[in-house]
Short mmCIF file of C-alpha atoms in Angstrom, two decimals:
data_model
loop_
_atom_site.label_atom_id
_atom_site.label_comp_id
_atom_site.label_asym_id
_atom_site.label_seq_id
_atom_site.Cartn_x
_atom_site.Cartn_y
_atom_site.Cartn_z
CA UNK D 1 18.23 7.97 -6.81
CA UNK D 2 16.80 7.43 -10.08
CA UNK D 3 17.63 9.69 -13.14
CA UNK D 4 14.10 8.79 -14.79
CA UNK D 5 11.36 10.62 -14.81
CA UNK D 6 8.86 9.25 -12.44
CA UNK D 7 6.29 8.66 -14.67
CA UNK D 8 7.97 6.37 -17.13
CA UNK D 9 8.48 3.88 -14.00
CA UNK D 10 4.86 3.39 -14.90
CA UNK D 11 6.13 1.75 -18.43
CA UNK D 12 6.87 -1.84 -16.16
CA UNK D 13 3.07 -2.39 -15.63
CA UNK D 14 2.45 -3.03 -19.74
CA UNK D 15 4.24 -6.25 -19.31
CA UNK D 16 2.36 -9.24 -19.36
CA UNK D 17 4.34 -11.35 -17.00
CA UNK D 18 3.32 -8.72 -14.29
CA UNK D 19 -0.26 -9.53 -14.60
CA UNK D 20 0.44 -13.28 -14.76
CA UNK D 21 1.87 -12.64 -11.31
CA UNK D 22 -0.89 -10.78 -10.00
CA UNK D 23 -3.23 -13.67 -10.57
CA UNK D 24 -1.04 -16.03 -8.95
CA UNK D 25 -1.12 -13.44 -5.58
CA UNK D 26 -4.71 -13.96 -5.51
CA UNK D 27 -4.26 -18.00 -5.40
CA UNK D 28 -1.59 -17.04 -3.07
CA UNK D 29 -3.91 -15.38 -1.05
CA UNK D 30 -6.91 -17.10 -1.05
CA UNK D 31 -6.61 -19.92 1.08
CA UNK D 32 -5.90 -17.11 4.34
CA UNK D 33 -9.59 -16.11 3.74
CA UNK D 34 -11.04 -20.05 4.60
CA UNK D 35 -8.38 -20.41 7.24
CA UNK D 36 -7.97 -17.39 8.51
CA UNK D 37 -10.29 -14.50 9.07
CA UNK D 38 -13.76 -16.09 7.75
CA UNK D 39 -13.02 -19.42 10.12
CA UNK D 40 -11.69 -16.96 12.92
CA UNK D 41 -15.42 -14.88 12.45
CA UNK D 42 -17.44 -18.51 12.29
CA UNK D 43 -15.74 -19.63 15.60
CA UNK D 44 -16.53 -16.28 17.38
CA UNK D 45 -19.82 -16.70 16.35
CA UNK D 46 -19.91 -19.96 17.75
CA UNK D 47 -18.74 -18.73 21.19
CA UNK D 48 -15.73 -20.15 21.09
CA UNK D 49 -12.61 -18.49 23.33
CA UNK D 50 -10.44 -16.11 21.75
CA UNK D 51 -7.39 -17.80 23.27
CA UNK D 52 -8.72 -21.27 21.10
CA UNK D 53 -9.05 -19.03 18.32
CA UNK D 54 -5.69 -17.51 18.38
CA UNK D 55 -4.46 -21.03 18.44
CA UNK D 56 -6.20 -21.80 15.26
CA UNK D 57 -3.61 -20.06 13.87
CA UNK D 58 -0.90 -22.84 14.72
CA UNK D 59 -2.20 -23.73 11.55
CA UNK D 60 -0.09 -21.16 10.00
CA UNK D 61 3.12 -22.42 11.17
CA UNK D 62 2.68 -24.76 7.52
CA UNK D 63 4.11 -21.59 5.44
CA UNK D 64 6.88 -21.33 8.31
CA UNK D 65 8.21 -24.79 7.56
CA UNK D 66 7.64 -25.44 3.44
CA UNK D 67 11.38 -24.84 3.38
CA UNK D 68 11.51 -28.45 4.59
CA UNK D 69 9.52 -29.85 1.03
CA UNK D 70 10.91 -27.05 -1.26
CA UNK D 71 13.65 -29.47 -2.54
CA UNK D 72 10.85 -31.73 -3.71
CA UNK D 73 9.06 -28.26 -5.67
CA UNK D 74 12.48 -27.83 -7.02
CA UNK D 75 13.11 -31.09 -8.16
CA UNK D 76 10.50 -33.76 -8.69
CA UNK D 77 8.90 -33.37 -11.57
CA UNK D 78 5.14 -34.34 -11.72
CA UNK D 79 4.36 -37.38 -13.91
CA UNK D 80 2.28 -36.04 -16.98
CA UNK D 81 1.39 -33.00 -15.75
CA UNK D 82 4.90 -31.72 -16.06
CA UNK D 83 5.57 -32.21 -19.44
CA UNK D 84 2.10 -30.33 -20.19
CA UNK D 85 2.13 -27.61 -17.61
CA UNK D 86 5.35 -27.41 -16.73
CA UNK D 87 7.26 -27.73 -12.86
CA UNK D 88 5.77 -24.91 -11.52
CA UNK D 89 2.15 -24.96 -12.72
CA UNK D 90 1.84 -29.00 -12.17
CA UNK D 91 2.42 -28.44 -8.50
CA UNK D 92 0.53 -25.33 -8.17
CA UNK D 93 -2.72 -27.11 -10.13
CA UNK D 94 -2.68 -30.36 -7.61
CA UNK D 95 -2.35 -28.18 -4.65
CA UNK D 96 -5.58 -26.44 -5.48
CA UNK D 97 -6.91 -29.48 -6.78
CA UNK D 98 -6.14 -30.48 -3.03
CA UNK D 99 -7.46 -27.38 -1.58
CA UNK D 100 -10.61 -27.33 -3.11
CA UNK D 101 -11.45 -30.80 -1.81
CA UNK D 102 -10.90 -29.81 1.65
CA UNK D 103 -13.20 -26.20 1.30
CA UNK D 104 -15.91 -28.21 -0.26
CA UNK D 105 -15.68 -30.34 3.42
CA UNK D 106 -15.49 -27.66 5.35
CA UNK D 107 -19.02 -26.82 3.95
CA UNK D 108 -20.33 -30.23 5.16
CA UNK D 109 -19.29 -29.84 8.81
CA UNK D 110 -20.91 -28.49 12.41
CA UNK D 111 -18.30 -25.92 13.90
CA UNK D 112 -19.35 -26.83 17.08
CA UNK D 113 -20.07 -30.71 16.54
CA UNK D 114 -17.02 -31.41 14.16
CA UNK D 115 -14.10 -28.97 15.87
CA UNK D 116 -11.19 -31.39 15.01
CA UNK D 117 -12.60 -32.10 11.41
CA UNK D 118 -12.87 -29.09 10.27
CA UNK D 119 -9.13 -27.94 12.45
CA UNK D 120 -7.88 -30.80 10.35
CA UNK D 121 -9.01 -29.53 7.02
CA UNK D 122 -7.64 -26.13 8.15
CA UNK D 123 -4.28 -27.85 8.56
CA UNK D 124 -4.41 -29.35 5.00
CA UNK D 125 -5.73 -26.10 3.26
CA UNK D 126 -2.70 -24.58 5.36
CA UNK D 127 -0.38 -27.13 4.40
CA UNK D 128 -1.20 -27.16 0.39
CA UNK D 129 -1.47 -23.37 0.12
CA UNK D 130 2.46 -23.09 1.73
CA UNK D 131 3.21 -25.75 -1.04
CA UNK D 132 1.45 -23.57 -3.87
CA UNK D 133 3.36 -20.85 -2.27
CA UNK D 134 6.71 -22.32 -2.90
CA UNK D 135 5.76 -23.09 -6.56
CA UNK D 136 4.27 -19.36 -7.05
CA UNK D 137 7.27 -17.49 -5.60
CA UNK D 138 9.64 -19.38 -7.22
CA UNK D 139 7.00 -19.01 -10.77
CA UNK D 140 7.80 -15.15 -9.77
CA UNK D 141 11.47 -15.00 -9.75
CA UNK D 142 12.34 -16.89 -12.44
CA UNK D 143 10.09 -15.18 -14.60
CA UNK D 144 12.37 -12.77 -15.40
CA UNK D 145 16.15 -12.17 -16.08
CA UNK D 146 19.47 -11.25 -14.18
CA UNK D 147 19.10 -8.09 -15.91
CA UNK D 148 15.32 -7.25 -15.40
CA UNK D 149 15.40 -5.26 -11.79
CA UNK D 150 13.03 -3.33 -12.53
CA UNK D 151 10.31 -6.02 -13.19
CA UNK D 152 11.50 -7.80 -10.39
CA UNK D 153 10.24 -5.28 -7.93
CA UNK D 154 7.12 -4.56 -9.87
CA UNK D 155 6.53 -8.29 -9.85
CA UNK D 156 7.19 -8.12 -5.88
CA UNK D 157 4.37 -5.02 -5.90
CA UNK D 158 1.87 -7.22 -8.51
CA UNK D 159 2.80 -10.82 -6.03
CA UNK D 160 1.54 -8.38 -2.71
CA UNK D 161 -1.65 -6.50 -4.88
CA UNK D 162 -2.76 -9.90 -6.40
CA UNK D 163 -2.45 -11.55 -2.53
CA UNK D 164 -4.61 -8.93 -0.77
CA UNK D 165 -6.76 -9.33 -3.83
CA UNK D 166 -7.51 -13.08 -2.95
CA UNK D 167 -7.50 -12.17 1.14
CA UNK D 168 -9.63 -8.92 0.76
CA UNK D 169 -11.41 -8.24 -2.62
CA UNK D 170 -12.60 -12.46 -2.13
CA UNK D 171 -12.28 -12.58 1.58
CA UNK D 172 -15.39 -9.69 1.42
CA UNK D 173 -17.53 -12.38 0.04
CA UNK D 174 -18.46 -14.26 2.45
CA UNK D 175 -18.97 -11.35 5.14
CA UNK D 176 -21.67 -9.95 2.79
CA UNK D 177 -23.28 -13.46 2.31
CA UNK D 178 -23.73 -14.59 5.67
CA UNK D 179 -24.67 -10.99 7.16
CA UNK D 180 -28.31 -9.93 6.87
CA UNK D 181 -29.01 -12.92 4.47
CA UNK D 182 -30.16 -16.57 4.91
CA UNK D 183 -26.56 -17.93 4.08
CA UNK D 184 -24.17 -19.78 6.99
CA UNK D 185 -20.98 -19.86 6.63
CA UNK D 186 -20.96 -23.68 5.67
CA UNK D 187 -23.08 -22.17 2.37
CA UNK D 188 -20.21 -19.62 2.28
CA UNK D 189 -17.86 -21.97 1.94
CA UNK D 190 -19.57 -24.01 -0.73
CA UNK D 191 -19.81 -21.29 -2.90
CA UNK D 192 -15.94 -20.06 -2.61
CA UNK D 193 -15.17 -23.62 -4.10
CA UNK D 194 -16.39 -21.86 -8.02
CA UNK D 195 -13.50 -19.30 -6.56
CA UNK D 196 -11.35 -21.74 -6.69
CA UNK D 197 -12.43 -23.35 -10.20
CA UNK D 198 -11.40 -20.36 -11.80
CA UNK D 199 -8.45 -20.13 -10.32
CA UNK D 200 -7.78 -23.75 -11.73
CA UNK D 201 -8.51 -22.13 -15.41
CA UNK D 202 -5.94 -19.40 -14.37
CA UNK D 203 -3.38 -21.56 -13.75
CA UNK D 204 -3.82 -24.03 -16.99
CA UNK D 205 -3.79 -20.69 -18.99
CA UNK D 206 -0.76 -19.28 -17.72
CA UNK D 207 2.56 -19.56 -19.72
CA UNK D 208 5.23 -21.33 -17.91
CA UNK D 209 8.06 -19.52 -16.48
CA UNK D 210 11.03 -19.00 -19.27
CA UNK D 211 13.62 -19.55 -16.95
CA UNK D 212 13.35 -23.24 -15.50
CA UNK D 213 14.73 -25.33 -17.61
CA UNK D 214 18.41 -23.63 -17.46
CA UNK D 215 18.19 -23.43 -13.64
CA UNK D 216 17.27 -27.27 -13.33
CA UNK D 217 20.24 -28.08 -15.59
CA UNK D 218 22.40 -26.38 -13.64
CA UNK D 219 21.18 -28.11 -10.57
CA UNK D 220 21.81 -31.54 -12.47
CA UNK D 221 25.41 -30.90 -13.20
CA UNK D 222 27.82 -32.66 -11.09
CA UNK D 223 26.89 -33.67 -7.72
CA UNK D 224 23.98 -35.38 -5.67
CA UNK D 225 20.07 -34.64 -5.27
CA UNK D 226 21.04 -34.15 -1.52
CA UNK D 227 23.79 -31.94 -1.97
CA UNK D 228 21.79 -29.50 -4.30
CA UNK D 229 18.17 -29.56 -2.50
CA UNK D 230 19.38 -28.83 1.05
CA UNK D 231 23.24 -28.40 1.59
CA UNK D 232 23.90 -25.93 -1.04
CA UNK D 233 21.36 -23.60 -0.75
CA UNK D 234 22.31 -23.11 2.36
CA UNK D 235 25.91 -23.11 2.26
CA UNK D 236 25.50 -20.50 -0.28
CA UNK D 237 23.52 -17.80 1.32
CA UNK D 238 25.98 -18.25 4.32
CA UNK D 239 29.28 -17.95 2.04
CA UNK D 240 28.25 -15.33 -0.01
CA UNK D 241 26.70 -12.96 2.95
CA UNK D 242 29.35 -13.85 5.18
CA UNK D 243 28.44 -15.51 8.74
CA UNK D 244 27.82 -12.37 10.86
CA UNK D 245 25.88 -10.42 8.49
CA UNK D 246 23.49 -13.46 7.24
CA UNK D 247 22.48 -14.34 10.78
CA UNK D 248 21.55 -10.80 11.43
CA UNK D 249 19.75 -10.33 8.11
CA UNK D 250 17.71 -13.76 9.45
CA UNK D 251 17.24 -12.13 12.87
CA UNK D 252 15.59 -9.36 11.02
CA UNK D 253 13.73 -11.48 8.60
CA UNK D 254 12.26 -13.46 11.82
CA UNK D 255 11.05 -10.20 13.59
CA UNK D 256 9.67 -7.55 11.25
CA UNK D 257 6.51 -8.66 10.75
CA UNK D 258 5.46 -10.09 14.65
CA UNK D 259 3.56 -6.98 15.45
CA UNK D 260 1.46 -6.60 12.26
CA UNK D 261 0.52 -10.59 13.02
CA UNK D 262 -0.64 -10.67 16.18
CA UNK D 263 -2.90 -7.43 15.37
CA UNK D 264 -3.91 -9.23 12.17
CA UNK D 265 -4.24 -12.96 14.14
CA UNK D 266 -7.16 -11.01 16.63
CA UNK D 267 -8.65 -8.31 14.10
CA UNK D 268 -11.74 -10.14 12.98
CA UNK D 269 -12.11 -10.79 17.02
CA UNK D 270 -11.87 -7.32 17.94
CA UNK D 271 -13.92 -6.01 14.92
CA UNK D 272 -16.87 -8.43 16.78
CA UNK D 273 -16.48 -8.19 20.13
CA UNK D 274 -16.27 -3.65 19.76
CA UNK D 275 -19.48 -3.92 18.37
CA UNK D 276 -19.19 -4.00 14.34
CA UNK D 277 -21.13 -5.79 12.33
CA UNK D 278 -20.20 -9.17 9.40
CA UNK D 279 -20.69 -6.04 7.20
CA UNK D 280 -18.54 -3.39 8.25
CA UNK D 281 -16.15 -6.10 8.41
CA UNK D 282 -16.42 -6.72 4.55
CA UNK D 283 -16.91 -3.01 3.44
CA UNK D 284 -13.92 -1.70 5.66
CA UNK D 285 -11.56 -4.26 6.61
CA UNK D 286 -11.76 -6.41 2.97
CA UNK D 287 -13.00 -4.08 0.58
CA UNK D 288 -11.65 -1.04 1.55
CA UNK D 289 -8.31 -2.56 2.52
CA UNK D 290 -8.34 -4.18 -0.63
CA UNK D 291 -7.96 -1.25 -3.03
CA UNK D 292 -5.97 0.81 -0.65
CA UNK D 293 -3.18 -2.31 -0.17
CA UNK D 294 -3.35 -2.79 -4.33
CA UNK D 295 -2.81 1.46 -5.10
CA UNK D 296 -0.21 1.54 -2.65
CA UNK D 297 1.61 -1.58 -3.60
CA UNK D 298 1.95 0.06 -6.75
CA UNK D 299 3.12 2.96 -5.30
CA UNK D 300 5.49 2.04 -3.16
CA UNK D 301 7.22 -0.32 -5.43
CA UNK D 302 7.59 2.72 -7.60
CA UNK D 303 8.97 4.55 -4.33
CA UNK D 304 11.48 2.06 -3.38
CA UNK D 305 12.69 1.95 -7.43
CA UNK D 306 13.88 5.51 -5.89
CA UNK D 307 14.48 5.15 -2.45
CA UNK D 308 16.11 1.37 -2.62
CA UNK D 309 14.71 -1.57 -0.76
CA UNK D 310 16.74 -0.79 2.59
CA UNK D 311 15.16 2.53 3.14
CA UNK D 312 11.75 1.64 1.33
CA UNK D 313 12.15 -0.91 4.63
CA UNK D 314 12.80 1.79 7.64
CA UNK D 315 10.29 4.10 6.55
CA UNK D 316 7.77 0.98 6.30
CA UNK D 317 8.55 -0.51 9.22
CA UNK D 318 8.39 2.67 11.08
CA UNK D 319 5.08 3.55 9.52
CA UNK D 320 3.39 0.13 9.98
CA UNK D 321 4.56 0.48 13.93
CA UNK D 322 2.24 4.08 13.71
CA UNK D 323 -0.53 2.74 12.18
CA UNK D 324 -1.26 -0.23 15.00
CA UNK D 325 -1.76 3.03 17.07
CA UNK D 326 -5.30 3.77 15.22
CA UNK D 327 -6.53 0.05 16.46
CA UNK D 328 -5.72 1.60 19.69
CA UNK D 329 -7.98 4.56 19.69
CA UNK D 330 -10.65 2.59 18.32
CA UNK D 331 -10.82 0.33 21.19
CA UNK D 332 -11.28 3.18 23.10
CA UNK D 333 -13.75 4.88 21.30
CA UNK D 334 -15.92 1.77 20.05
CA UNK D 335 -17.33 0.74 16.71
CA UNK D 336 -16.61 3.83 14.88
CA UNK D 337 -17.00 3.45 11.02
CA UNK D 338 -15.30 6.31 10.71
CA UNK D 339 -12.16 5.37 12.77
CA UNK D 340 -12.00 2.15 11.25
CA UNK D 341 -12.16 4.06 8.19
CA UNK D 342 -8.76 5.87 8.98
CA UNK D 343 -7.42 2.62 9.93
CA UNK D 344 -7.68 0.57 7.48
CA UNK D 345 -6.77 2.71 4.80
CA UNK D 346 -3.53 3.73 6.97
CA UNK D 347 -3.12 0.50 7.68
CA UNK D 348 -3.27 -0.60 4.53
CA UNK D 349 -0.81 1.77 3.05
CA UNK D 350 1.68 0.77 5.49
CA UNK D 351 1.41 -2.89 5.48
CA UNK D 352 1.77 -2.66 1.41
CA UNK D 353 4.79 -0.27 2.03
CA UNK D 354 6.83 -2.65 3.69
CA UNK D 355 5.38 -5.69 2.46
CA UNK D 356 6.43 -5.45 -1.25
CA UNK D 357 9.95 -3.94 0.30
CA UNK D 358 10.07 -7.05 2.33
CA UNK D 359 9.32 -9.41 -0.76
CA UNK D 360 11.76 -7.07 -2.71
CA UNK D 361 14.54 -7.35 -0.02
CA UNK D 362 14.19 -11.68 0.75
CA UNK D 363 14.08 -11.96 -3.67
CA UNK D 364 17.63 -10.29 -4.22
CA UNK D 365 18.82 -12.29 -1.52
CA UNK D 366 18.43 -15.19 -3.88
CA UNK D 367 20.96 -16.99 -5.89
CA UNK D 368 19.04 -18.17 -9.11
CA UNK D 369 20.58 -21.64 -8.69
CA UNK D 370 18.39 -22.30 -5.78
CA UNK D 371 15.48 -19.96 -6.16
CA UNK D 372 12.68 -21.60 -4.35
CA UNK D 373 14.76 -22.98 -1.67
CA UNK D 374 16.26 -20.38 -0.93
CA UNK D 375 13.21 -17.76 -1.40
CA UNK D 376 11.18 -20.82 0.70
CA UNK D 377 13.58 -20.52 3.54
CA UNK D 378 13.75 -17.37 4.29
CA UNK D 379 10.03 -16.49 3.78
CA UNK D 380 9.92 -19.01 6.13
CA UNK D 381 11.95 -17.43 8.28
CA UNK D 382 9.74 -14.59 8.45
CA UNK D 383 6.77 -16.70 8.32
CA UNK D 384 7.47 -18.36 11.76
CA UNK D 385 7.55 -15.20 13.47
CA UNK D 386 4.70 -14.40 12.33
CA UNK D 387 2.50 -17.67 12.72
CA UNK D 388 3.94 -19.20 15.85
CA UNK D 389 3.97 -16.37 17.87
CA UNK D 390 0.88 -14.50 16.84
CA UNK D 391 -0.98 -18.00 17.76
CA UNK D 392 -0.92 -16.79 21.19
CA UNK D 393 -2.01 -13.75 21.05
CA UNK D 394 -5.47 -14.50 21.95
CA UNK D 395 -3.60 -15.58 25.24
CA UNK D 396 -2.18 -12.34 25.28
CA UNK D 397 -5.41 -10.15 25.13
CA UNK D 398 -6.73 -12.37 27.97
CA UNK D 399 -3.48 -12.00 30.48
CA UNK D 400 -4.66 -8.31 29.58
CA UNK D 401 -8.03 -8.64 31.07
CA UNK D 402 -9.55 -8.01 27.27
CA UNK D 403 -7.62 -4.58 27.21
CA UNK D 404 -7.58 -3.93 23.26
CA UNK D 405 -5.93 -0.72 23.72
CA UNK D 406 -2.73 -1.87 25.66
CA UNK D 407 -2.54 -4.92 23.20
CA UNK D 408 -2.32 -2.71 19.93
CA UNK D 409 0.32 -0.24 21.65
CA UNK D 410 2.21 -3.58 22.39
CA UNK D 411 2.05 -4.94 18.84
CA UNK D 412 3.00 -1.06 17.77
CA UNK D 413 6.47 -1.36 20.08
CA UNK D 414 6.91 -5.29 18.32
CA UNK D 415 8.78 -4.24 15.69
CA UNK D 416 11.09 -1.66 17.13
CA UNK D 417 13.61 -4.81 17.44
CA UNK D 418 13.50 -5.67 13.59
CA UNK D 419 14.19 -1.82 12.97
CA UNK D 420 17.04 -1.47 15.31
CA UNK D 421 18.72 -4.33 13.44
CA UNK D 422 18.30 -2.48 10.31
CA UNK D 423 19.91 0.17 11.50
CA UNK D 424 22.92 -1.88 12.55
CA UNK D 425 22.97 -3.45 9.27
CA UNK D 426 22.49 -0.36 6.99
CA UNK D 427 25.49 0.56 5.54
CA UNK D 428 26.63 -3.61 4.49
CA UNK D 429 23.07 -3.76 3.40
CA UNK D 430 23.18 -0.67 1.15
CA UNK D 431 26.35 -2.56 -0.58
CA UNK D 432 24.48 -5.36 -1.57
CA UNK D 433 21.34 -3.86 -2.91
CA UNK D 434 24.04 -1.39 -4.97
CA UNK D 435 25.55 -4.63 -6.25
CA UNK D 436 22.58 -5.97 -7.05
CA UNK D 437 21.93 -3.35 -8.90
CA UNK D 438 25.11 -3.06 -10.86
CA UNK D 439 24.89 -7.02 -12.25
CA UNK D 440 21.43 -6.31 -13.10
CA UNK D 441 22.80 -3.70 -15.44
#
């Protein structure tokens, strides 16, 4: 427990670098809005199967595997660009260079007529967002010091406000456009490539991050390219964690956040199919979600500064379990505003709970030498849990003869596993975060 008064834990948020961060959630974040629930909405729309739309989100499985092309983030440095924006912000700019490209297609093309083009341009947006992602999380980390703990976690809260920013606070856009106006969602699409303009001016603005250039030369010294981009890295997690406890920290890593995907995978389905409308979808599930997830991603990365990361992560997971219960009684009640209300906001509070303990918990796990290979890996980790499985859970709602209520108590008893492990792992866990804490000192 923390001997400072609460209030001064506030102090963290008057650094600039934290707001820097915050931007780059929203880039982070973005791209799940065109590939994710605004493409899920235009394909339900179109009358296509849930079951096809759940496997829309195969898509996903990009941000599961960027481990594989971290090395190349890490190490190849960007002709031009480099020099002028530096290794992270070169990448980041030509991904969403790349990204915007693809959304300006996407605008161009029949949903029914063109299925494949436009799953192929959900594949690259998927593919060059997990790229930026690599760039972004590795910006994060090295933006501040051994010594700067404190910053590090309220970076982790700004990285998780700034992403629901771009996925919610944008992501409402388009719901209010094409609902009750003469927009389609091709229209909708058009117009979030100015979105992404700006988030090209954000990027060239930015300072770099201080810390590269000491990390790379470290890499350099001694031995191969191969040895440094994919053996050590991995040696090193393994050797300092020790075998048994790093393969159950993965375990966890790979099952904590199933359940909270496959309700989020079929949301913007079930939001349709109980009866709400395009607008109740961007007033409660984006906008309202929004500002609840940012408030309590502050919050909670001031209560983990207190509780640690470990707990911050039981009472989280235990919490975001609870809240898939109110999806439940809505699907029994129907299109309740009122309900969804509740929900969301619970929701919300939960998911930011454990997500910034989450991003808190995979960062310390991090030796500096390797920061966005070894931050790529395990978010990957986590990532293919989450995308892989959750692509069947349209298959899932159909083997339960549509049965939303059964589906969201199932997704509520998904991460009982992941907790259990915690558990297990509690006390060797506690140990690290405490000497984490100690060389941050």
């Amino acid at each position: 427990m923390s001997a400072t008064p609460w209030y001064k834990d506030f102090a963290v948020y008057r650094e600039p670098r934290i707001w820097v961060i915050f931007g780059f959630g929203m880039i982070s974040g973005f791209p799940w809005v065109l590939i994710g629930s605004m493409l899920s909405a235009w394909l339900q729309e179109a009358g296509v199967n849930r079951a096809n739309i759940g496997l829309f989100g195969i898509v996903f499985i990009a941000y599961s595997i960027n481990a594989l092309w971290s090395p190349v983030i890490d190490r190849v440095r960007l002709p031009w660009l480099a020099r002028h924006l530096g290794q992270r912000r070169s990448w980041l700019l030509v991904c969403l260079l790349g990204i915007l490209a693809a959304t300006a297609g996407l605008g161009w093309l029949d949903v029914t007529a063109q299925t494949w083009w436009i799953a192929l341009l959900a594949v690259v947006i998927a593919f060059l967002s997990a790229t930026q992602d690599i760039a972004i999380d590795a910006y994060r980390i090295e933006s501040f010091g051994a010594h700067e703990a404190r910053l590090q976690s309220a970076g982790a809260a700004m990285a998780t406000a700034g992403w629901w920013t771009g996925y919610s606070g944008l992501g409402a856009i388009p719901f209010f456009l094409v609902d009750g106006t003469h927009w389609n969602w091709q229209q909708a699409y058009s117009l979030l490539t100015l979105v992404m303009v700006a988030q090209i001016f954000w990027v060239i603005l930015a300072p770099n991050s201080t810390r590269y250039s000491a990390v790379t030369t470290q890499l350099k010294a001694g031995q191969s390219w191969f040895h440094h981009t994919l053996v050590a890295p991995i040696a090193e997690f393994f050797k300092r964690s020790g075998w048994r406890l790093a393969l159950s920290m993965l375990a966890f890593i790979f099952l904590f956040k199933i359940g909270e995907a496959f309700l989020g995978r079929m949301s913007i389905v079930f939001y349709k199919e109980i009866g709400f409308t395009n607008d109740d979808i961007a007033i409660y599930s984006k906008l309202v979600t929004w500002w609840v997830t940012i408030v309590f991603a502050i919050l909670g990365s001031l209560v983990n500064l207190r509780l640690g990361i470990v707990r911050g992560l039981l009472i989280g997971g235990l919490a975001m379990a609870a809240s898939n219960l109110l999806f439940a009684w809505i699907a029994g009640v129907g299109p309740n505003t009122n309900l969804l209300l509740a929900a969301v906001i619970i929701d919300g509070f939960t998911g930011a709970w454990s997500t910034v303990a989450f991003v808190a918990f995979i960062s310390l796990l991090c030796n500096r030498a390797f920061t966005a290979t070894q931050y790529a890996l395990l978010a990957s980790l986590g990532n293919l849990g989450r995308t892989l499985l959750s692509s069947y859970s349209g298959f899932v709602v159909n083997a339960l003869d549509g049965d939303w209520q059964l589906f969201f108590v199932l997704t509520a008893l998904m991460v009982v596993p992941s907790l259990l492990i915690l558990l297990a792992l509690r006390k060797p866990l506690l140990r690290l975060e405490v000497a984490y804490q100690q060389d941050s000192n």
